[in-house]
PDB file of C-alpha atoms in Angstrom:
ATOM      1  CA  VAL T 244       0.000   0.000   0.000  1.00 90.00           C
ATOM      2  CA  GLU T 245       2.923   2.331   0.738  1.00 90.00           C
ATOM      3  CA  GLN T 246       4.385   1.821  -2.722  1.00 92.00           C
ATOM      4  CA  GLN T 247       1.027   2.277  -4.442  1.00 92.00           C
ATOM      5  CA  SER T 248       0.434   5.449  -2.388  1.00 92.00           C
ATOM      6  CA  ARG T 249       3.780   6.866  -3.491  1.00 94.00           C
ATOM      7  CA  VAL T 250       2.919   6.161  -7.128  1.00 93.00           C
ATOM      8  CA  LEU T 251      -0.490   7.817  -6.808  1.00 93.00           C
ATOM      9  CA  ARG T 252       1.016  10.848  -5.074  1.00 94.00           C
ATOM     10  CA  ALA T 253       3.695  11.251  -7.746  1.00 94.00           C
ATOM     11  CA  ALA T 254       1.075  10.976 -10.499  1.00 93.00           C
ATOM     12  CA  LEU T 255      -1.179  13.519  -8.778  1.00 93.00           C
ATOM     13  CA  GLU T 256       1.708  15.940  -8.219  1.00 92.00           C
ATOM     14  CA  SER T 257       2.582  15.643 -11.884  1.00 92.00           C
ATOM     15  CA  ARG T 258      -1.010  16.251 -12.986  1.00 92.00           C
ATOM     16  CA  TRP T 259      -1.626  19.163 -10.610  1.00 89.00           C
ATOM     17  CA  GLY T 260       1.846  20.604 -11.205  1.00 90.00           C
ATOM     18  CA  ILE T 261       2.547  21.141  -7.497  1.00 89.00           C
ATOM     19  CA  HIS T 262       4.242  19.361  -4.583  1.00 91.00           C
ATOM     20  CA  ILE T 263       1.624  17.910  -2.222  1.00 89.00           C
ATOM     21  CA  PRO T 264       2.647  18.176   1.456  1.00 89.00           C
ATOM     22  CA  THR T 265       2.067  15.154   3.697  1.00 87.00           C
ATOM     23  CA  ASP T 266      -0.481  17.059   5.799  1.00 86.00           C
ATOM     24  CA  HIS T 267      -2.696  17.871   2.793  1.00 88.00           C
ATOM     25  CA  PRO T 268      -6.313  16.582   3.094  1.00 88.00           C
ATOM     26  CA  VAL T 269      -5.997  14.557  -0.112  1.00 90.00           C
ATOM     27  CA  ILE T 270      -3.359  12.217   1.402  1.00 91.00           C
ATOM     28  CA  PRO T 271      -5.733  10.105   3.580  1.00 90.00           C
ATOM     29  CA  TRP T 272      -8.011   9.589   0.555  1.00 91.00           C
ATOM     30  CA  LEU T 273      -5.005   8.675  -1.569  1.00 93.00           C
ATOM     31  CA  VAL T 274      -3.931   5.951   0.871  1.00 93.00           C
ATOM     32  CA  GLU T 275      -7.471   4.537   1.017  1.00 91.00           C
ATOM     33  CA  TYR T 276      -7.691   4.508  -2.773  1.00 91.00           C
ATOM     34  CA  ALA T 277      -4.328   2.747  -3.026  1.00 93.00           C
ATOM     35  CA  ALA T 278      -5.701  -0.067  -0.853  1.00 90.00           C
ATOM     36  CA  VAL T 279      -8.870  -0.283  -2.965  1.00 88.00           C
ATOM     37  CA  LEU T 280      -6.796  -0.533  -6.145  1.00 87.00           C
ATOM     38  CA  LEU T 281      -4.698  -3.350  -4.714  1.00 86.00           C
ATOM     39  CA  ASN T 282      -7.757  -5.251  -3.479  1.00 84.00           C
ATOM     40  CA  ARG T 283      -9.574  -4.878  -6.777  1.00 82.00           C
ATOM     41  CA  PHE T 284      -6.872  -5.235  -9.411  1.00 83.00           C
ATOM     42  CA  GLN T 285      -3.674  -6.868  -8.096  1.00 84.00           C
ATOM     43  CA  VAL T 286      -3.492 -10.290  -9.732  1.00 87.00           C
ATOM     44  CA  ALA T 287      -2.207 -13.108  -7.496  1.00 87.00           C
ATOM     45  CA  ARG T 288      -0.433 -16.336  -8.481  1.00 90.00           C
ATOM     46  CA  ASP T 289      -3.727 -18.085  -9.201  1.00 90.00           C
ATOM     47  CA  GLY T 290      -4.585 -15.438 -11.817  1.00 88.00           C
ATOM     48  CA  LYS T 291      -7.367 -13.901  -9.740  1.00 88.00           C
ATOM     49  CA  THR T 292      -7.701 -10.679  -7.815  1.00 85.00           C
ATOM     50  CA  PRO T 293      -8.950 -10.584  -4.213  1.00 84.00           C
ATOM     51  CA  TYR T 294     -12.190  -9.071  -5.545  1.00 83.00           C
ATOM     52  CA  GLU T 295     -12.689 -12.014  -7.936  1.00 86.00           C
ATOM     53  CA  ARG T 296     -12.111 -14.534  -5.153  1.00 84.00           C
ATOM     54  CA  ASN T 297     -14.541 -12.743  -2.837  1.00 84.00           C
ATOM     55  CA  LYS T 298     -17.337 -11.782  -5.257  1.00 84.00           C
ATOM     56  CA  GLY T 299     -16.899 -14.404  -7.980  1.00 87.00           C
ATOM     57  CA  LYS T 300     -16.756 -11.798 -10.760  1.00 84.00           C
ATOM     58  CA  VAL T 301     -14.241  -9.431 -12.321  1.00 84.00           C
ATOM     59  CA  ALA T 302     -14.105  -5.870 -10.969  1.00 80.00           C
ATOM     60  CA  LYS T 303     -15.206  -3.171 -13.379  1.00 79.00           C
ATOM     61  CA  VAL T 304     -12.781  -0.377 -14.209  1.00 73.00           C
ATOM     62  CA  LEU T 305     -14.222   3.133 -14.150  1.00 78.00           C
ATOM     63  CA  GLY T 306     -11.236   4.776 -15.847  1.00 82.00           C
ATOM     64  CA  VAL T 307     -11.216   7.995 -13.806  1.00 89.00           C
ATOM     65  CA  GLU T 308      -7.853   8.965 -12.375  1.00 90.00           C
ATOM     66  CA  PHE T 309      -7.422   9.894  -8.702  1.00 92.00           C
ATOM     67  CA  GLY T 310      -7.675  13.671  -8.169  1.00 89.00           C
ATOM     68  CA  GLU T 311      -9.302  14.310 -11.547  1.00 91.00           C
ATOM     69  CA  GLN T 312     -11.906  17.083 -11.770  1.00 93.00           C
ATOM     70  CA  VAL T 313     -15.319  15.688 -12.684  1.00 93.00           C
ATOM     71  CA  TRP T 314     -18.962  16.701 -12.781  1.00 93.00           C
ATOM     72  CA  TRP T 315     -20.999  14.757 -10.204  1.00 92.00           C
ATOM     73  CA  ARG T 316     -24.732  14.499  -9.691  1.00 89.00           C
ATOM     74  CA  ARG T 317     -26.079  15.431  -6.284  1.00 83.00           C
ATOM     75  CA  LYS T 318     -29.425  14.468  -4.796  1.00 80.00           C
ATOM     76  CA  PRO T 319     -32.277  16.974  -5.096  1.00 75.00           C
ATOM     77  CA  VAL T 320     -32.641  18.973  -1.883  1.00 74.00           C
ATOM     78  CA  GLY T 321     -35.935  20.707  -1.165  1.00 74.00           C
ATOM     79  CA  GLY T 322     -39.515  20.303  -2.190  1.00 74.00           C
ATOM     80  CA  ALA T 323     -41.109  19.193  -5.446  1.00 72.00           C
ATOM     81  CA  LEU T 324     -39.316  21.901  -7.441  1.00 71.00           C
ATOM     82  CA  ALA T 325     -35.858  20.777  -6.280  1.00 71.00           C
ATOM     83  CA  LYS T 326     -35.520  18.623  -9.395  1.00 71.00           C
ATOM     84  CA  PHE T 327     -35.854  21.775 -11.466  1.00 73.00           C
ATOM     85  CA  THR T 328     -32.489  23.095 -10.240  1.00 77.00           C
ATOM     86  CA  CYS T 329     -29.160  21.989 -11.677  1.00 78.00           C
ATOM     87  CA  LEU T 330     -28.118  18.771  -9.945  1.00 84.00           C
ATOM     88  CA  TRP T 331     -24.570  18.658 -11.365  1.00 90.00           C
ATOM     89  CA  SER T 332     -21.591  20.144  -9.499  1.00 89.00           C
ATOM     90  CA  GLU T 333     -17.819  20.264  -9.910  1.00 91.00           C
ATOM     91  CA  GLY T 334     -15.658  18.060  -7.709  1.00 91.00           C
ATOM     92  CA  ILE T 335     -12.519  15.948  -7.407  1.00 92.00           C
ATOM     93  CA  TYR T 336     -12.601  12.166  -7.761  1.00 93.00           C
ATOM     94  CA  LEU T 337     -11.270  10.614  -4.515  1.00 92.00           C
ATOM     95  CA  GLY T 338     -12.072   6.937  -5.029  1.00 90.00           C
ATOM     96  CA  LEU T 339     -14.943   4.637  -4.247  1.00 88.00           C
ATOM     97  CA  THR T 340     -16.482   2.909  -1.285  1.00 86.00           C
ATOM     98  CA  ALA T 341     -15.581  -0.764  -1.237  1.00 78.00           C
ATOM     99  CA  ARG T 342     -18.961  -2.046  -0.043  1.00 80.00           C
ATOM    100  CA  SER T 343     -21.403  -0.100  -2.175  1.00 83.00           C
ATOM    101  CA  ASN T 344     -19.245   1.008  -5.136  1.00 83.00           C
ATOM    102  CA  GLU T 345     -20.395   4.589  -4.619  1.00 89.00           C
ATOM    103  CA  LEU T 346     -17.981   7.195  -5.944  1.00 91.00           C
ATOM    104  CA  ILE T 347     -16.347   9.584  -3.475  1.00 91.00           C
ATOM    105  CA  ILE T 348     -16.162  13.200  -4.614  1.00 91.00           C
ATOM    106  CA  GLY T 349     -14.615  16.151  -2.794  1.00 89.00           C
ATOM    107  CA  ASP T 350     -15.226  19.866  -3.230  1.00 87.00           C
ATOM    108  CA  SER T 351     -14.915  23.070  -1.210  1.00 83.00           C
ATOM    109  CA  LYS T 352     -18.040  22.223   0.825  1.00 83.00           C
ATOM    110  CA  GLY T 353     -17.055  18.692   1.851  1.00 83.00           C
ATOM    111  CA  VAL T 354     -16.919  15.099   0.671  1.00 86.00           C
ATOM    112  CA  TRP T 355     -19.870  13.380  -0.977  1.00 88.00           C
ATOM    113  CA  ARG T 356     -20.908   9.965  -2.253  1.00 90.00           C
ATOM    114  CA  THR T 357     -22.615   9.636  -5.605  1.00 91.00           C
ATOM    115  CA  ARG T 358     -23.347   7.080  -8.286  1.00 90.00           C
ATOM    116  CA  SER T 359     -23.218   9.404 -11.301  1.00 91.00           C
ATOM    117  CA  ILE T 360     -20.242  11.332 -12.630  1.00 92.00           C
ATOM    118  CA  GLN T 361     -19.247  12.772 -15.984  1.00 92.00           C
ATOM    119  CA  ARG T 362     -15.678  13.295 -17.067  1.00 93.00           C
ATOM    120  CA  ARG T 363     -14.641  16.760 -18.120  1.00 92.00           C
ATOM    121  CA  PRO T 364     -12.818  17.606 -21.358  1.00 93.00           C
ATOM    122  CA  MET T 365      -9.086  16.788 -21.284  1.00 90.00           C
ATOM    123  CA  SER T 366      -8.117  20.459 -20.998  1.00 90.00           C
ATOM    124  CA  GLU T 367     -10.256  20.866 -17.836  1.00 90.00           C
ATOM    125  CA  ARG T 368      -9.434  17.668 -15.925  1.00 89.00           C
ATOM    126  CA  TRP T 369      -6.397  18.894 -13.992  1.00 89.00           C
ATOM    127  CA  SER T 370      -5.872  22.132 -12.117  1.00 83.00           C
ATOM    128  CA  SER T 371      -3.729  23.128  -9.147  1.00 78.00           C
ATOM    129  CA  SER T 372      -6.695  25.168  -7.909  1.00 79.00           C
ATOM    130  CA  SER T 373      -8.310  21.801  -7.127  1.00 73.00           C
ATOM    131  CA  ALA T 374      -5.724  21.326  -4.406  1.00 71.00           C
ATOM    132  CA  LEU T 375      -6.710  24.576  -2.704  1.00 72.00           C
ATOM    133  CA  ALA T 376     -10.467  24.028  -2.860  1.00 74.00           C
ATOM    134  CA  PHE T 377     -10.577  20.643  -1.172  1.00 74.00           C
ATOM    135  CA  THR T 378     -10.734  20.236   2.644  1.00 76.00           C
ATOM    136  CA  GLY T 379     -12.654  17.055   3.616  1.00 77.00           C
ATOM    137  CA  VAL T 380     -10.962  14.049   5.229  1.00 75.00           C
ATOM    138  CA  PRO T 381     -12.369  10.566   6.013  1.00 75.00           C
ATOM    139  CA  TRP T 382     -12.909  11.356   9.682  1.00 68.00           C
ATOM    140  CA  ARG T 383     -14.558  14.757   9.000  1.00 66.00           C
ATOM    141  CA  LEU T 384     -16.400  14.900   5.689  1.00 70.00           C
ATOM    142  CA  SER T 385     -17.606  18.496   6.073  1.00 65.00           C
ATOM    143  CA  ASP T 386     -17.917  21.264   8.636  1.00 62.00           C
ATOM    144  CA  SER T 387     -21.496  20.184   9.372  1.00 63.00           C
ATOM    145  CA  ASP T 388     -20.607  16.488   9.782  1.00 60.00           C
ATOM    146  CA  GLU T 389     -22.465  15.148  12.837  1.00 58.00           C
ATOM    147  CA  LEU T 390     -20.220  12.070  13.036  1.00 56.00           C
ATOM    148  CA  ALA T 391     -16.935  13.998  12.889  1.00 54.00           C
ATOM    149  CA  ASP T 392     -14.194  12.236  14.784  1.00 55.00           C
ATOM    150  CA  GLY T 393     -11.309  14.664  14.668  1.00 53.00           C
ATOM    151  CA  GLU T 394      -9.980  17.984  13.531  1.00 57.00           C
ATOM    152  CA  ARG T 395     -10.424  19.444  10.099  1.00 55.00           C
ATOM    153  CA  MET T 396      -7.390  19.524   7.821  1.00 56.00           C
ATOM    154  CA  ASP T 397      -7.188  22.846   6.018  1.00 55.00           C
ATOM    155  CA  THR T 398      -5.246  23.372   2.828  1.00 52.00           C
ATOM    156  CA  GLY T 399      -5.176  27.098   3.404  1.00 48.00           C
ATOM    157  CA  VAL T 400      -3.039  28.890   0.873  1.00 40.00           C
ATOM    158  CA  LEU T 401      -0.135  26.767  -0.204  1.00 42.00           C
ATOM    159  CA  PRO T 402       3.206  28.574   0.109  1.00 40.00           C
ATOM    160  CA  ASP T 403       4.956  29.603  -3.117  1.00 39.00           C
ATOM    161  CA  ALA T 404       7.556  26.863  -2.614  1.00 35.00           C
ATOM    162  CA  VAL T 405       4.796  24.269  -2.571  1.00 37.00           C
ATOM    163  CA  VAL T 406       2.886  25.658  -5.545  1.00 37.00           C
ATOM    164  CA  ALA T 407       6.013  25.737  -7.689  1.00 37.00           C
ATOM    165  CA  ARG T 408       6.905  22.668  -9.681  1.00 37.00           C
ATOM    166  CA  HIS T 409       9.521  20.249  -8.405  1.00 37.00           C
ATOM    167  CA  PRO T 410      13.150  21.454  -8.511  1.00 37.00           C
ATOM    168  CA  GLU T 411      13.941  18.657 -10.989  1.00 39.00           C
ATOM    169  CA  ASP T 412      11.314  20.048 -13.376  1.00 38.00           C
ATOM    170  CA  GLU T 413      12.582  23.621 -13.115  1.00 40.00           C
ATOM    171  CA  ALA T 414      16.153  22.594 -13.953  1.00 40.00           C
ATOM    172  CA  ASP T 415      15.104  21.497 -17.460  1.00 37.00           C
TER     173      ASP T 415
END
């Protein structure tokens, strides 16, 4: 899981174009997603994944990359006219729940579960502003979370040294 987490972090840093500090709120989600990937897709000696052995079928691949900006569909909130409002919002793909296969999406208001997402055009999928907008962690999904079990992690404003690309990239 450690190795898979390092790979995911390096890929996300490359896509966002910034260095992600270890106390960033996206790190706990990244570690959880690394475990899900290994449980779903790592092929063992018998040619099966743990998911295949447990469920008796092959896991489906969604194809969305961790940290990618997506459009996600929220539930209607309000009365009968709530369906009339736009139900699609912007968010960051953070993985999926292992039991229900619901997708986990984060935005500036918190972390949400949904079943419906739409990918954005290639030019809009990655942005370093995504890193600044996201604050939810597994133990505190939003500020109004009744089941919160710890402190909120705040991205705040990343220092210039963090927002800049890696020193290896700048040397080129």
